[in-house]
mmCIF file of C-alpha atoms in Angstrom:
data_model
loop_
_atom_site.group_PDB
_atom_site.id
_atom_site.type_symbol
_atom_site.label_atom_id
_atom_site.label_comp_id
_atom_site.label_asym_id
_atom_site.label_seq_id
_atom_site.Cartn_x
_atom_site.Cartn_y
_atom_site.Cartn_z
ATOM 1 C CA MET A 1 13.905 -38.438 -9.413
ATOM 2 C CA PHE A 2 11.671 -36.764 -11.983
ATOM 3 C CA ARG A 3 10.491 -40.045 -13.521
ATOM 4 C CA ARG A 4 6.925 -41.250 -13.012
ATOM 5 C CA PHE A 5 6.404 -43.728 -10.176
ATOM 6 C CA LYS A 6 10.089 -43.480 -9.191
ATOM 7 C CA GLN A 7 11.001 -42.776 -5.577
ATOM 8 C CA VAL A 8 14.553 -42.564 -4.279
ATOM 9 C CA SER A 9 13.573 -43.889 -0.871
ATOM 10 C CA THR A 10 10.203 -45.169 0.278
ATOM 11 C CA GLU A 11 11.038 -45.376 3.965
ATOM 12 C CA GLY A 12 8.623 -43.109 5.830
ATOM 13 C CA THR A 13 7.339 -41.648 2.553
ATOM 14 C CA LYS A 14 3.779 -41.553 1.334
ATOM 15 C CA GLY A 15 2.762 -40.986 -2.264
ATOM 16 C CA SER A 16 2.818 -42.548 -5.676
ATOM 17 C CA GLY A 17 5.906 -40.860 -7.099
ATOM 18 C CA LEU A 18 4.007 -38.691 -9.578
ATOM 19 C CA GLY A 19 4.405 -35.217 -8.071
ATOM 20 C CA LEU A 20 7.820 -34.231 -9.409
ATOM 21 C CA ALA A 21 7.131 -35.839 -12.784
ATOM 22 C CA ILE A 22 3.984 -33.722 -13.127
ATOM 23 C CA VAL A 23 5.821 -30.558 -12.091
ATOM 24 C CA LYS A 24 8.598 -31.243 -14.598
ATOM 25 C CA LYS A 25 6.154 -31.859 -17.449
ATOM 26 C CA ILE A 26 4.197 -28.650 -16.746
ATOM 27 C CA ILE A 27 7.377 -26.569 -16.560
ATOM 28 C CA GLU A 28 8.732 -28.099 -19.779
ATOM 29 C CA LEU A 29 5.437 -27.394 -21.571
ATOM 30 C CA HIS A 30 6.014 -23.737 -20.671
ATOM 31 C CA HIS A 31 9.577 -23.951 -22.049
ATOM 32 C CA GLY A 32 11.083 -23.753 -18.572
ATOM 33 C CA GLU A 33 13.550 -25.724 -16.522
ATOM 34 C CA VAL A 34 13.407 -27.603 -13.228
ATOM 35 C CA GLY A 35 16.228 -28.964 -11.135
ATOM 36 C CA VAL A 36 17.427 -30.068 -7.730
ATOM 37 C CA TYR A 37 20.583 -29.793 -5.661
ATOM 38 C CA ASP A 38 21.694 -30.784 -2.182
ATOM 39 C CA ASN A 39 20.579 -28.451 0.577
ATOM 40 C CA PRO A 40 23.604 -26.432 1.729
ATOM 41 C CA SER A 41 22.263 -26.685 5.299
ATOM 42 C CA GLY A 42 22.946 -30.406 5.188
ATOM 43 C CA SER A 43 19.508 -32.020 5.174
ATOM 44 C CA GLY A 44 17.063 -32.511 2.331
ATOM 45 C CA ALA A 45 17.208 -30.967 -1.103
ATOM 46 C CA VAL A 46 16.473 -27.674 -2.816
ATOM 47 C CA PHE A 47 14.236 -27.749 -5.888
ATOM 48 C CA TRP A 48 14.175 -24.873 -8.353
ATOM 49 C CA ILE A 49 12.142 -23.921 -11.399
ATOM 50 C CA LYS A 50 12.792 -21.350 -14.098
ATOM 51 C CA VAL A 51 10.123 -20.033 -16.466
ATOM 52 C CA ASN A 52 10.271 -17.025 -18.737
ATOM 53 C CA LYS A 53 7.938 -14.190 -17.958
ATOM 54 C CA THR A 54 5.691 -13.333 -20.882
ATOM 55 C CA HIS A 55 3.310 -10.492 -21.417
ATOM 56 C CA SER A 56 -0.043 -10.991 -23.062
ATOM 57 C CA PHE A 57 -2.282 -7.975 -23.387
#
């Protein structure tokens, strides 16, 4: 799902399949994490990101 140009399903979907790959790369460059799990409500998915807060003064 996070691979470039990879789409799970293309039915009714527009796009090139780059969005999640770009998000993942940016988050990893900031030493963070990104993931996905099934939506508990039953439809779709929930995406999450985790990045450490840093202070620069």
